[in-house]
PDB file of C-alpha atoms in Angstrom:
ATOM      1  CA  VAL A   1      11.128  13.878   2.829  1.00 46.00           C
ATOM      2  CA  GLN A   2      10.606  15.206   6.335  1.00 43.00           C
ATOM      3  CA  PRO A   3       9.477  18.768   7.030  1.00 46.00           C
ATOM      4  CA  TYR A   4      11.065  20.714   9.840  1.00 42.00           C
ATOM      5  CA  VAL A   5       9.817  23.364  12.219  1.00 44.00           C
ATOM      6  CA  GLN A   6      10.612  26.869  10.976  1.00 46.00           C
ATOM      7  CA  ASN A   7      12.687  29.144  13.159  1.00 49.00           C
ATOM      8  CA  GLU A   8      12.070  29.335  16.897  1.00 46.00           C
ATOM      9  CA  LYS A   9      10.836  32.945  16.744  1.00 49.00           C
ATOM     10  CA  ASP A  10       7.865  31.926  14.606  1.00 47.00           C
ATOM     11  CA  HIS A  11       7.278  28.956  16.887  1.00 46.00           C
ATOM     12  CA  ALA A  12       7.297  31.077  20.050  1.00 46.00           C
ATOM     13  CA  ARG A  13       5.239  33.886  18.523  1.00 52.00           C
ATOM     14  CA  ASN A  14       2.414  31.656  17.326  1.00 52.00           C
ATOM     15  CA  GLY A  15       2.472  29.234  20.219  1.00 51.00           C
ATOM     16  CA  ASP A  16       2.100  26.290  17.877  1.00 53.00           C
ATOM     17  CA  ASP A  17       4.283  24.265  15.559  1.00 58.00           C
ATOM     18  CA  VAL A  18       4.933  25.898  12.212  1.00 60.00           C
ATOM     19  CA  VAL A  19       6.024  23.155   9.880  1.00 63.00           C
ATOM     20  CA  ASP A  20       8.023  24.135   6.831  1.00 66.00           C
ATOM     21  CA  TYR A  21       6.973  21.674   4.150  1.00 67.00           C
ATOM     22  CA  LEU A  22       9.052  23.418   1.529  1.00 70.00           C
ATOM     23  CA  ALA A  23      12.447  23.071   3.237  1.00 71.00           C
ATOM     24  CA  PRO A  24      13.360  19.633   1.806  1.00 74.00           C
ATOM     25  CA  TYR A  25      12.376  20.775  -1.669  1.00 72.00           C
ATOM     26  CA  LEU A  26      14.196  24.088  -1.370  1.00 73.00           C
ATOM     27  CA  MET A  27      17.391  22.161  -0.612  1.00 74.00           C
ATOM     28  CA  GLN A  28      17.065  20.454  -3.984  1.00 74.00           C
ATOM     29  CA  VAL A  29      17.089  23.776  -5.845  1.00 71.00           C
ATOM     30  CA  ASP A  30      20.634  24.884  -6.687  1.00 64.00           C
ATOM     31  CA  SER A  31      19.712  28.528  -6.467  1.00 59.00           C
ATOM     32  CA  LYS A  32      20.110  31.018  -3.640  1.00 63.00           C
ATOM     33  CA  MET A  33      17.206  33.133  -2.404  1.00 63.00           C
ATOM     34  CA  PRO A  34      15.225  34.778  -3.840  1.00 68.00           C
ATOM     35  CA  LEU A  35      13.982  32.103  -6.184  1.00 70.00           C
ATOM     36  CA  SER A  36      13.139  32.775  -9.768  1.00 73.00           C
ATOM     37  CA  LYS A  37       9.527  32.322 -10.799  1.00 75.00           C
ATOM     38  CA  GLU A  38      10.340  28.987 -12.465  1.00 78.00           C
ATOM     39  CA  GLU A  39      12.245  27.695  -9.431  1.00 77.00           C
ATOM     40  CA  ALA A  40       9.423  28.703  -7.122  1.00 77.00           C
ATOM     41  CA  LYS A  41       6.937  26.824  -9.287  1.00 79.00           C
ATOM     42  CA  LEU A  42       9.195  23.764  -9.311  1.00 81.00           C
ATOM     43  CA  VAL A  43       9.489  23.816  -5.510  1.00 79.00           C
ATOM     44  CA  ARG A  44       5.741  24.255  -5.057  1.00 79.00           C
ATOM     45  CA  ASP A  45       4.897  21.527  -7.573  1.00 84.00           C
ATOM     46  CA  ALA A  46       7.428  19.093  -6.083  1.00 86.00           C
ATOM     47  CA  CYS A  47       6.060  19.681  -2.587  1.00 83.00           C
ATOM     48  CA  LEU A  48       2.462  19.142  -3.645  1.00 84.00           C
ATOM     49  CA  ARG A  49       3.353  16.138  -5.800  1.00 88.00           C
ATOM     50  CA  GLY A  50       5.205  14.543  -2.881  1.00 87.00           C
ATOM     51  CA  TYR A  51       2.249  15.081  -0.551  1.00 86.00           C
ATOM     52  CA  LYS A  52      -0.181  13.672  -3.105  1.00 88.00           C
ATOM     53  CA  GLU A  53       2.018  10.607  -3.522  1.00 91.00           C
ATOM     54  CA  ARG A  54       2.103  10.099   0.264  1.00 91.00           C
ATOM     55  CA  LEU A  55      -1.693  10.309   0.443  1.00 91.00           C
ATOM     56  CA  ILE A  56      -2.002   7.747  -2.349  1.00 93.00           C
ATOM     57  CA  GLU A  57       0.616   5.513  -0.719  1.00 94.00           C
ATOM     58  CA  ARG A  58      -1.224   5.644   2.606  1.00 93.00           C
ATOM     59  CA  GLY A  59      -4.452   4.597   0.870  1.00 93.00           C
ATOM     60  CA  ASN A  60      -2.638   1.786  -0.927  1.00 95.00           C
ATOM     61  CA  ILE A  61      -1.180   0.517   2.358  1.00 95.00           C
ATOM     62  CA  MET A  62      -4.632   0.396   3.945  1.00 94.00           C
ATOM     63  CA  GLN A  63      -6.040  -1.377   0.876  1.00 95.00           C
ATOM     64  CA  ALA A  64      -3.186  -3.914   0.937  1.00 96.00           C
ATOM     65  CA  ARG A  65      -3.885  -4.646   4.607  1.00 95.00           C
ATOM     66  CA  LEU A  66      -7.572  -5.141   3.841  1.00 96.00           C
ATOM     67  CA  ASP A  67      -6.743  -7.496   0.974  1.00 96.00           C
ATOM     68  CA  MET A  68      -4.368  -9.433   3.231  1.00 95.00           C
ATOM     69  CA  ALA A  69      -7.047  -9.799   5.933  1.00 94.00           C
ATOM     70  CA  ARG A  70      -9.510 -11.091   3.321  1.00 95.00           C
ATOM     71  CA  ARG A  71      -7.000 -13.615   1.990  1.00 95.00           C
ATOM     72  CA  GLU A  72      -6.189 -14.816   5.508  1.00 94.00           C
ATOM     73  CA  LEU A  73      -9.878 -15.265   6.294  1.00 93.00           C
ATOM     74  CA  LEU A  74     -10.552 -17.171   3.072  1.00 93.00           C
ATOM     75  CA  ALA A  75      -7.522 -19.409   3.549  1.00 91.00           C
ATOM     76  CA  PHE A  76      -8.493 -20.157   7.145  1.00 89.00           C
ATOM     77  CA  GLN A  77     -12.080 -20.891   6.144  1.00 87.00           C
ATOM     78  CA  GLU A  78     -10.969 -23.239   3.354  1.00 87.00           C
ATOM     79  CA  THR A  79      -8.605 -25.209   5.589  1.00 85.00           C
ATOM     80  CA  HIS A  80     -11.100 -25.332   8.427  1.00 82.00           C
ATOM     81  CA  GLN A  81     -13.980 -26.462   6.237  1.00 79.00           C
ATOM     82  CA  ALA A  82     -11.874 -29.295   4.847  1.00 75.00           C
ATOM     83  CA  LYS A  83     -11.711 -30.839   8.321  1.00 74.00           C
ATOM     84  CA  ARG A  84     -14.643 -33.099   9.106  1.00 68.00           C
ATOM     85  CA  GLY A  85     -14.375 -34.057  12.754  1.00 68.00           C
ATOM     86  CA  ARG A  86     -13.863 -30.838  14.689  1.00 77.00           C
ATOM     87  CA  THR A  87     -13.739 -30.526  18.420  1.00 84.00           C
ATOM     88  CA  LEU A  88     -15.613 -27.862  20.325  1.00 85.00           C
ATOM     89  CA  GLN A  89     -12.353 -25.956  20.878  1.00 87.00           C
ATOM     90  CA  GLU A  90     -11.619 -25.949  17.152  1.00 84.00           C
ATOM     91  CA  LYS A  91     -15.096 -24.642  16.405  1.00 85.00           C
ATOM     92  CA  GLU A  92     -14.682 -21.864  18.964  1.00 88.00           C
ATOM     93  CA  ALA A  93     -11.234 -20.995  17.592  1.00 87.00           C
ATOM     94  CA  TYR A  94     -12.700 -20.885  14.090  1.00 87.00           C
ATOM     95  CA  GLU A  95     -15.559 -18.614  15.146  1.00 90.00           C
ATOM     96  CA  ASN A  96     -13.212 -16.337  17.107  1.00 93.00           C
ATOM     97  CA  PHE A  97     -10.800 -16.033  14.197  1.00 92.00           C
ATOM     98  CA  CYS A  98     -13.613 -15.295  11.735  1.00 92.00           C
ATOM     99  CA  SER A  99     -15.094 -12.737  14.093  1.00 94.00           C
ATOM    100  CA  ASP A 100     -11.729 -11.026  14.638  1.00 95.00           C
ATOM    101  CA  GLN A 101     -10.929 -10.939  10.933  1.00 95.00           C
ATOM    102  CA  THR A 102     -14.379  -9.583  10.071  1.00 95.00           C
ATOM    103  CA  PHE A 103     -13.972  -6.843  12.675  1.00 96.00           C
ATOM    104  CA  LYS A 104     -10.499  -6.015  11.366  1.00 95.00           C
ATOM    105  CA  MET A 105     -11.814  -5.822   7.794  1.00 96.00           C
ATOM    106  CA  LYS A 106     -14.678  -3.523   8.801  1.00 97.00           C
ATOM    107  CA  VAL A 107     -12.262  -1.189  10.575  1.00 96.00           C
ATOM    108  CA  LEU A 108      -9.957  -1.132   7.556  1.00 96.00           C
ATOM    109  CA  GLU A 109     -12.870  -0.483   5.205  1.00 95.00           C
ATOM    110  CA  ARG A 110     -13.969   2.466   7.343  1.00 96.00           C
ATOM    111  CA  ARG A 111     -10.429   3.836   7.476  1.00 95.00           C
ATOM    112  CA  ILE A 112     -10.154   3.635   3.693  1.00 94.00           C
ATOM    113  CA  ILE A 113     -13.477   5.437   3.244  1.00 94.00           C
ATOM    114  CA  LEU A 114     -12.432   8.174   5.689  1.00 94.00           C
ATOM    115  CA  HIS A 115      -9.053   8.488   4.013  1.00 93.00           C
ATOM    116  CA  GLU A 116     -10.671   8.895   0.600  1.00 90.00           C
ATOM    117  CA  GLN A 117     -13.080  11.500   1.946  1.00 89.00           C
ATOM    118  CA  ASN A 118     -10.396  13.470   3.770  1.00 90.00           C
ATOM    119  CA  ALA A 119      -7.565  13.239   1.231  1.00 89.00           C
ATOM    120  CA  ILE A 120      -8.928  15.986  -1.001  1.00 86.00           C
ATOM    121  CA  ALA A 121      -9.493  18.325   1.931  1.00 86.00           C
ATOM    122  CA  LYS A 122      -6.006  17.601   3.294  1.00 85.00           C
ATOM    123  CA  PHE A 123      -4.492  18.296  -0.112  1.00 83.00           C
ATOM    124  CA  LYS A 124      -6.322  21.633  -0.336  1.00 81.00           C
ATOM    125  CA  VAL A 125      -5.064  22.580   3.122  1.00 81.00           C
ATOM    126  CA  ARG A 126      -1.530  21.692   2.069  1.00 80.00           C
ATOM    127  CA  CYS A 127      -1.901  23.800  -1.089  1.00 77.00           C
ATOM    128  CA  ALA A 128      -2.937  26.749   1.037  1.00 75.00           C
ATOM    129  CA  GLY A 129      -0.128  26.057   3.506  1.00 70.00           C
ATOM    130  CA  VAL A 130       2.512  25.998   0.793  1.00 66.00           C
ATOM    131  CA  HIS A 131       1.460  29.442  -0.353  1.00 63.00           C
ATOM    132  CA  LYS A 132       1.804  30.901   3.152  1.00 64.00           C
ATOM    133  CA  PHE A 133       5.592  30.726   3.125  1.00 63.00           C
ATOM    134  CA  ARG A 134       6.786  34.232   2.296  1.00 57.00           C
ATOM    135  CA  ARG A 135      10.020  33.281   0.607  1.00 56.00           C
ATOM    136  CA  ILE A 136       8.281  31.839  -2.442  1.00 58.00           C
ATOM    137  CA  PHE A 137       4.796  33.329  -2.193  1.00 53.00           C
ATOM    138  CA  ALA A 138       5.748  36.469  -4.109  1.00 51.00           C
ATOM    139  CA  TYR A 139       7.092  34.443  -7.014  1.00 51.00           C
ATOM    140  CA  VAL A 140       4.473  31.758  -7.424  1.00 48.00           C
ATOM    141  CA  VAL A 141       1.710  32.414  -9.888  1.00 46.00           C
ATOM    142  CA  ILE A 142      -1.373  30.414  -9.013  1.00 45.00           C
TER     143      ILE A 142
END
């Protein structure tokens, strides 16, 4: 579900992009404006649930990439250790691969930690942003 920029007047007045995160969810409601209290709650809850799912999915993608890097490193180490007579080039290739994979894993671990730390704050910002849209704000009971 992709948000869209609200009308051009708001965009020009504020000088920045005003993203309407509710638009895709409002299209799913069969009602015309103004929304009933129940419809407004459904739209708000669907928007927040969708954002929460995207945050979780992003974290899962990073974790899957980290797991894949670990598996690749272990598999490479196992196959390389099984070889007895290695040339100098093979040893250098082994060390380079291990170094690259270790670096990649450290970066992924840091990204996961940052994502976990920032996800709650991002969700709170989104909650506040959802309530800024006038067309449902009057109907939503927090």
